[in-house]
């Protein structure tokens, strides 16, 4: 397996985001989409009422979310339910995401996540003992999928020294119309100024600490990609996406790698392995 070229590695290091064209075969893209369809078909929305919104963080007090790190759980758009809690649209349209352990619990997602070619990318980036966390599928459905506000992924999965890398696989073409990624090149050279931490002993289970800088519009660059491409996202690069105002879906599968050698994973992170278990290592599969 080839991994990244020197030019690609340099671009990732200087910009904090890299598009690797044609990383997945069309068969792999189809397999992921079919696996997603099957999971949703089998899901009873009345049993999975976690509502996910990055705008108002309604999930912050939600144990459903906190316990999802080693499960497959379903998170709906804020507008999916009426005041009485009834679903007001079909369940496919209503979903924001599902996760956060698709990479260990579903065969098609696991095969791609731990594939030789993903391992080769990690080795190109000189990861010694990476673990995979937070395997999730993002729906961003037409007309419903909300915007994701600017953030660094390391806000949510903090480690020291910072080693987080996101692997983001578009399962549909991601365009300016359906809410592709945007990022600020070079912003990964800044510090992590906002943290999302779990709290102990109180009614409130999670909170944000600190504030993010605000970047002017002129510094943001769009990253439209085709299904099957791979986008590598540095843990500290600021990125965002707009709402999907088009008539086409913008599905994506994503997981994160973190270095376990010489690096401390914060015990304040929302996602912790269950008592007595370890995070799954990328190279051991
Ligand atoms: Fe992100």
GROMACS .gro file of C-alpha atoms and ligand atoms in nm:
model
  286
    1UNK     CA    1   0.000   0.000   0.000
    2UNK     CA    2   0.135   0.333  -0.104
    3UNK     CA    3   0.014   0.581   0.157
    4UNK     CA    4   0.068   0.950   0.087
    5UNK     CA    5   0.321   1.109  -0.147
    6UNK     CA    6   0.574   1.353  -0.007
    7UNK     CA    7   0.384   1.635  -0.173
    8UNK     CA    8   0.060   1.527  -0.005
    9UNK     CA    9   0.230   1.498   0.334
   10UNK     CA   10   0.375   1.848   0.294
   11UNK     CA   11   0.037   1.991   0.198
   12UNK     CA   12  -0.130   1.828   0.499
   13UNK     CA   13   0.142   1.959   0.730
   14UNK     CA   14   0.121   2.314   0.595
   15UNK     CA   15  -0.258   2.348   0.550
   16UNK     CA   16  -0.403   2.106   0.806
   17UNK     CA   17  -0.640   1.947   0.554
   18UNK     CA   18  -0.575   1.722   0.255
   19UNK     CA   19  -0.802   1.570  -0.010
   20UNK     CA   20  -0.687   1.230  -0.137
   21UNK     CA   21  -0.884   1.167  -0.459
   22UNK     CA   22  -1.034   0.826  -0.537
   23UNK     CA   23  -0.934   0.661  -0.210
   24UNK     CA   24  -1.234   0.427  -0.187
   25UNK     CA   25  -1.352   0.215  -0.479
   26UNK     CA   26  -1.709   0.265  -0.598
   27UNK     CA   27  -1.785  -0.083  -0.457
   28UNK     CA   28  -1.666   0.031  -0.114
   29UNK     CA   29  -1.877   0.346  -0.134
   30UNK     CA   30  -2.181   0.135  -0.228
   31UNK     CA   31  -2.111  -0.111   0.056
   32UNK     CA   32  -2.100   0.174   0.310
   33UNK     CA   33  -2.421   0.328   0.179
   34UNK     CA   34  -2.601  -0.009   0.184
   35UNK     CA   35  -2.479  -0.079   0.539
   36UNK     CA   36  -2.611   0.261   0.645
   37UNK     CA   37  -2.949   0.196   0.481
   38UNK     CA   38  -2.982  -0.137   0.655
   39UNK     CA   39  -2.895   0.004   0.998
   40UNK     CA   40  -3.154   0.279   0.961
   41UNK     CA   41  -3.420   0.039   0.832
   42UNK     CA   42  -3.373  -0.176   1.141
   43UNK     CA   43  -3.381   0.121   1.380
   44UNK     CA   44  -3.692   0.211   1.579
   45UNK     CA   45  -3.687   0.591   1.614
   46UNK     CA   46  -3.894   0.582   1.932
   47UNK     CA   47  -3.606   0.404   2.106
   48UNK     CA   48  -3.341   0.648   1.987
   49UNK     CA   49  -3.436   1.001   2.064
   50UNK     CA   50  -3.098   1.165   2.111
   51UNK     CA   51  -3.116   1.501   1.939
   52UNK     CA   52  -2.790   1.635   1.808
   53UNK     CA   53  -2.737   1.999   1.724
   54UNK     CA   54  -2.402   2.175   1.718
   55UNK     CA   55  -2.578   2.511   1.741
   56UNK     CA   56  -2.730   2.476   2.086
   57UNK     CA   57  -2.569   2.156   2.215
   58UNK     CA   58  -2.886   1.999   2.339
   59UNK     CA   59  -2.701   1.674   2.373
   60UNK     CA   60  -2.477   1.815   2.643
   61UNK     CA   61  -2.693   1.678   2.923
   62UNK     CA   62  -2.775   1.362   2.740
   63UNK     CA   63  -2.646   1.035   2.874
   64UNK     CA   64  -2.757   0.872   2.553
   65UNK     CA   65  -2.478   1.057   2.378
   66UNK     CA   66  -2.218   1.003   2.652
   67UNK     CA   67  -2.268   0.628   2.644
   68UNK     CA   68  -2.253   0.597   2.265
   69UNK     CA   69  -1.873   0.565   2.233
   70UNK     CA   70  -1.884   0.185   2.204
   71UNK     CA   71  -2.230   0.149   2.050
   72UNK     CA   72  -2.432   0.240   1.743
   73UNK     CA   73  -2.677   0.509   1.842
   74UNK     CA   74  -2.891   0.747   1.642
   75UNK     CA   75  -2.903   1.127   1.666
   76UNK     CA   76  -3.177   1.329   1.504
   77UNK     CA   77  -3.199   1.681   1.370
   78UNK     CA   78  -3.352   1.926   1.618
   79UNK     CA   79  -3.654   1.979   1.393
   80UNK     CA   80  -3.725   1.606   1.351
   81UNK     CA   81  -3.976   1.592   1.638
   82UNK     CA   82  -4.274   1.805   1.733
   83UNK     CA   83  -4.327   1.935   2.088
   84UNK     CA   84  -4.495   1.612   2.191
   85UNK     CA   85  -4.196   1.415   2.070
   86UNK     CA   86  -4.354   1.269   1.756
   87UNK     CA   87  -4.136   1.227   1.450
   88UNK     CA   88  -4.260   1.474   1.188
   89UNK     CA   89  -4.071   1.331   0.891
   90UNK     CA   90  -3.950   0.989   0.773
   91UNK     CA   91  -3.665   0.852   0.983
   92UNK     CA   92  -3.404   0.870   0.704
   93UNK     CA   93  -3.465   1.242   0.653
   94UNK     CA   94  -3.468   1.307   1.026
   95UNK     CA   95  -3.124   1.171   1.114
   96UNK     CA   96  -2.826   1.394   1.185
   97UNK     CA   97  -2.579   1.112   1.253
   98UNK     CA   98  -2.525   0.763   1.391
   99UNK     CA   99  -2.230   0.647   1.596
  100UNK     CA  100  -1.991   0.631   1.761
  101UNK     CA  101  -1.849   0.282   1.713
  102UNK     CA  102  -1.943   0.186   1.358
  103UNK     CA  103  -1.574   0.106   1.305
  104UNK     CA  104  -1.589  -0.188   1.545
  105UNK     CA  105  -1.952  -0.302   1.531
  106UNK     CA  106  -2.043  -0.319   1.163
  107UNK     CA  107  -1.843  -0.529   0.916
  108UNK     CA  108  -1.839  -0.294   0.615
  109UNK     CA  109  -1.737   0.005   0.825
  110UNK     CA  110  -1.478  -0.204   1.013
  111UNK     CA  111  -1.324  -0.340   0.693
  112UNK     CA  112  -1.260   0.006   0.554
  113UNK     CA  113  -1.155   0.165   0.885
  114UNK     CA  114  -0.885  -0.094   0.956
  115UNK     CA  115  -0.789  -0.151   0.590
  116UNK     CA  116  -0.431  -0.173   0.468
  117UNK     CA  117  -0.474   0.152   0.281
  118UNK     CA  118  -0.590   0.340   0.592
  119UNK     CA  119  -0.295   0.191   0.782
  120UNK     CA  120  -0.064   0.309   0.503
  121UNK     CA  121  -0.193   0.667   0.539
  122UNK     CA  122  -0.132   0.654   0.914
  123UNK     CA  123   0.221   0.525   0.860
  124UNK     CA  124   0.287   0.805   0.608
  125UNK     CA  125   0.195   1.049   0.883
  126UNK     CA  126   0.438   0.870   1.116
  127UNK     CA  127   0.175   0.745   1.358
  128UNK     CA  128   0.337   0.482   1.580
  129UNK     CA  129   0.047   0.326   1.766
  130UNK     CA  130  -0.275   0.489   1.652
  131UNK     CA  131  -0.615   0.396   1.792
  132UNK     CA  132  -0.943   0.459   1.612
  133UNK     CA  133  -1.224   0.643   1.788
  134UNK     CA  134  -1.560   0.793   1.708
  135UNK     CA  135  -1.667   0.603   1.395
  136UNK     CA  136  -1.981   0.783   1.284
  137UNK     CA  137  -2.201   0.837   0.982
  138UNK     CA  138  -2.316   1.191   0.910
  139UNK     CA  139  -2.636   1.230   0.710
  140UNK     CA  140  -2.675   1.603   0.633
  141UNK     CA  141  -2.996   1.529   0.449
  142UNK     CA  142  -3.136   1.759   0.177
  143UNK     CA  143  -3.325   2.056   0.317
  144UNK     CA  144  -3.287   1.928   0.675
  145UNK     CA  145  -2.916   1.880   0.746
  146UNK     CA  146  -2.806   2.172   0.961
  147UNK     CA  147  -2.482   2.368   0.949
  148UNK     CA  148  -2.181   2.270   1.159
  149UNK     CA  149  -2.026   2.573   1.324
  150UNK     CA  150  -1.648   2.638   1.308
  151UNK     CA  151  -1.452   2.413   1.540
  152UNK     CA  152  -1.135   2.212   1.594
  153UNK     CA  153  -1.192   1.839   1.640
  154UNK     CA  154  -0.938   1.844   1.924
  155UNK     CA  155  -1.196   2.042   2.125
  156UNK     CA  156  -1.391   1.716   2.150
  157UNK     CA  157  -1.106   1.461   2.157
  158UNK     CA  158  -0.821   1.629   2.340
  159UNK     CA  159  -0.480   1.471   2.372
  160UNK     CA  160  -0.135   1.593   2.463
  161UNK     CA  161   0.077   1.639   2.261
  162UNK     CA  162  -0.195   1.688   2.002
  163UNK     CA  163  -0.203   1.395   1.758
  164UNK     CA  164  -0.563   1.376   1.644
  165UNK     CA  165  -0.635   1.318   1.273
  166UNK     CA  166  -0.982   1.286   1.124
  167UNK     CA  167  -1.048   1.054   0.829
  168UNK     CA  168  -1.355   1.181   0.644
  169UNK     CA  169  -1.507   0.980   0.359
  170UNK     CA  170  -1.775   1.146   0.144
  171UNK     CA  171  -2.035   0.885   0.049
  172UNK     CA  172  -2.207   1.140  -0.178
  173UNK     CA  173  -2.040   1.416  -0.375
  174UNK     CA  174  -1.999   1.707  -0.133
  175UNK     CA  175  -2.051   2.038  -0.314
  176UNK     CA  176  -2.097   2.406  -0.236
  177UNK     CA  177  -2.471   2.348  -0.265
  178UNK     CA  178  -2.514   2.052  -0.031
  179UNK     CA  179  -2.279   2.161   0.247
  180UNK     CA  180  -1.919   2.059   0.170
  181UNK     CA  181  -1.638   2.118   0.419
  182UNK     CA  182  -1.474   2.459   0.460
  183UNK     CA  183  -1.147   2.518   0.645
  184UNK     CA  184  -0.891   2.783   0.735
  185UNK     CA  185  -0.554   2.672   0.591
  186UNK     CA  186  -0.276   2.688   0.849
  187UNK     CA  187  -0.514   2.732   1.143
  188UNK     CA  188  -0.393   2.400   1.285
  189UNK     CA  189  -0.078   2.582   1.395
  190UNK     CA  190  -0.280   2.760   1.665
  191UNK     CA  191  -0.362   2.617   2.007
  192UNK     CA  192  -0.676   2.440   2.126
  193UNK     CA  193  -0.861   2.717   2.305
  194UNK     CA  194  -1.195   2.547   2.367
  195UNK     CA  195  -1.254   2.214   2.538
  196UNK     CA  196  -1.561   1.995   2.563
  197UNK     CA  197  -1.526   1.812   2.894
  198UNK     CA  198  -1.724   1.564   3.100
  199UNK     CA  199  -1.818   1.672   3.449
  200UNK     CA  200  -1.839   1.460   3.762
  201UNK     CA  201  -2.108   1.445   4.025
  202UNK     CA  202  -2.346   1.718   3.914
  203UNK     CA  203  -2.664   1.742   3.716
  204UNK     CA  204  -2.475   1.877   3.419
  205UNK     CA  205  -2.274   1.606   3.247
  206UNK     CA  206  -2.077   1.802   2.988
  207UNK     CA  207  -1.965   2.155   2.926
  208UNK     CA  208  -1.759   2.373   2.697
  209UNK     CA  209  -1.465   2.565   2.841
  210UNK     CA  210  -1.286   2.849   2.663
  211UNK     CA  211  -1.358   3.021   2.335
  212UNK     CA  212  -1.260   2.979   1.973
  213UNK     CA  213  -1.106   3.259   1.768
  214UNK     CA  214  -1.324   3.400   1.489
  215UNK     CA  215  -1.177   3.396   1.138
  216UNK     CA  216  -1.288   3.645   0.871
  217UNK     CA  217  -1.481   3.503   0.573
  218UNK     CA  218  -1.183   3.571   0.346
  219UNK     CA  219  -0.971   3.311   0.527
  220UNK     CA  220  -1.212   3.022   0.471
  221UNK     CA  221  -1.158   2.787   0.176
  222UNK     CA  222  -1.410   2.533   0.051
  223UNK     CA  223  -1.318   2.170  -0.006
  224UNK     CA  224  -1.572   2.020  -0.247
  225UNK     CA  225  -1.501   1.649  -0.299
  226UNK     CA  226  -1.635   1.349  -0.486
  227UNK     CA  227  -1.773   1.037  -0.325
  228UNK     CA  228  -1.487   0.792  -0.273
  229UNK     CA  229  -1.232   1.065  -0.196
  230UNK     CA  230  -1.069   1.084   0.146
  231UNK     CA  231  -1.031   1.407   0.342
  232UNK     CA  232  -0.769   1.413   0.617
  233UNK     CA  233  -0.846   1.670   0.884
  234UNK     CA  234  -0.580   1.775   1.134
  235UNK     CA  235  -0.718   1.781   1.490
  236UNK     CA  236  -0.647   2.152   1.527
  237UNK     CA  237  -0.754   2.286   1.186
  238UNK     CA  238  -1.067   2.502   1.204
  239UNK     CA  239  -1.338   2.366   0.977
  240UNK     CA  240  -1.713   2.396   0.930
  241UNK     CA  241  -1.992   2.318   0.685
  242UNK     CA  242  -2.305   2.501   0.579
  243UNK     CA  243  -2.655   2.359   0.594
  244UNK     CA  244  -2.766   2.140   0.308
  245UNK     CA  245  -3.000   2.367   0.115
  246UNK     CA  246  -2.995   2.143  -0.196
  247UNK     CA  247  -3.215   1.853  -0.301
  248UNK     CA  248  -2.928   1.604  -0.276
  249UNK     CA  249  -2.796   1.420   0.032
  250UNK     CA  250  -2.444   1.477   0.165
  251UNK     CA  251  -2.362   1.161   0.355
  252UNK     CA  252  -2.016   1.101   0.499
  253UNK     CA  253  -1.846   0.837   0.711
  254UNK     CA  254  -1.577   0.958   0.949
  255UNK     CA  255  -1.353   0.835   1.228
  256UNK     CA  256  -1.053   0.976   1.414
  257UNK     CA  257  -0.710   0.837   1.490
  258UNK     CA  258  -0.516   0.928   1.800
  259UNK     CA  259  -0.157   0.841   1.885
  260UNK     CA  260  -0.137   0.616   2.191
  261UNK     CA  261   0.243   0.610   2.213
  262UNK     CA  262   0.399   0.903   2.396
  263UNK     CA  263   0.069   1.085   2.401
  264UNK     CA  264  -0.189   1.129   2.678
  265UNK     CA  265  -0.556   1.093   2.593
  266UNK     CA  266  -0.753   1.324   2.821
  267UNK     CA  267  -0.975   1.148   3.074
  268UNK     CA  268  -1.202   1.452   3.052
  269UNK     CA  269  -1.298   1.367   2.692
  270UNK     CA  270  -1.661   1.276   2.637
  271UNK     CA  271  -1.557   0.951   2.469
  272UNK     CA  272  -1.379   0.709   2.702
  273UNK     CA  273  -1.333   0.336   2.654
  274UNK     CA  274  -1.554   0.132   2.887
  275UNK     CA  275  -1.396   0.034   3.220
  276UNK     CA  276  -1.124  -0.226   3.163
  277UNK     CA  277  -1.124  -0.190   2.783
  278UNK     CA  278  -0.880  -0.023   2.549
  279UNK     CA  279  -0.940   0.183   2.238
  280UNK     CA  280  -0.899  -0.038   1.926
  281UNK     CA  281  -0.554  -0.009   1.769
  282UNK     CA  282  -0.537   0.053   1.393
  283UNK     CA  283  -0.232  -0.165   1.322
  284UNK     CA  284  -0.340  -0.468   1.524
  285UNK     CA  285  -0.635  -0.566   1.302
  286LIG    FE1  286  -1.516   1.831   1.285
   0.00000   0.00000   0.00000
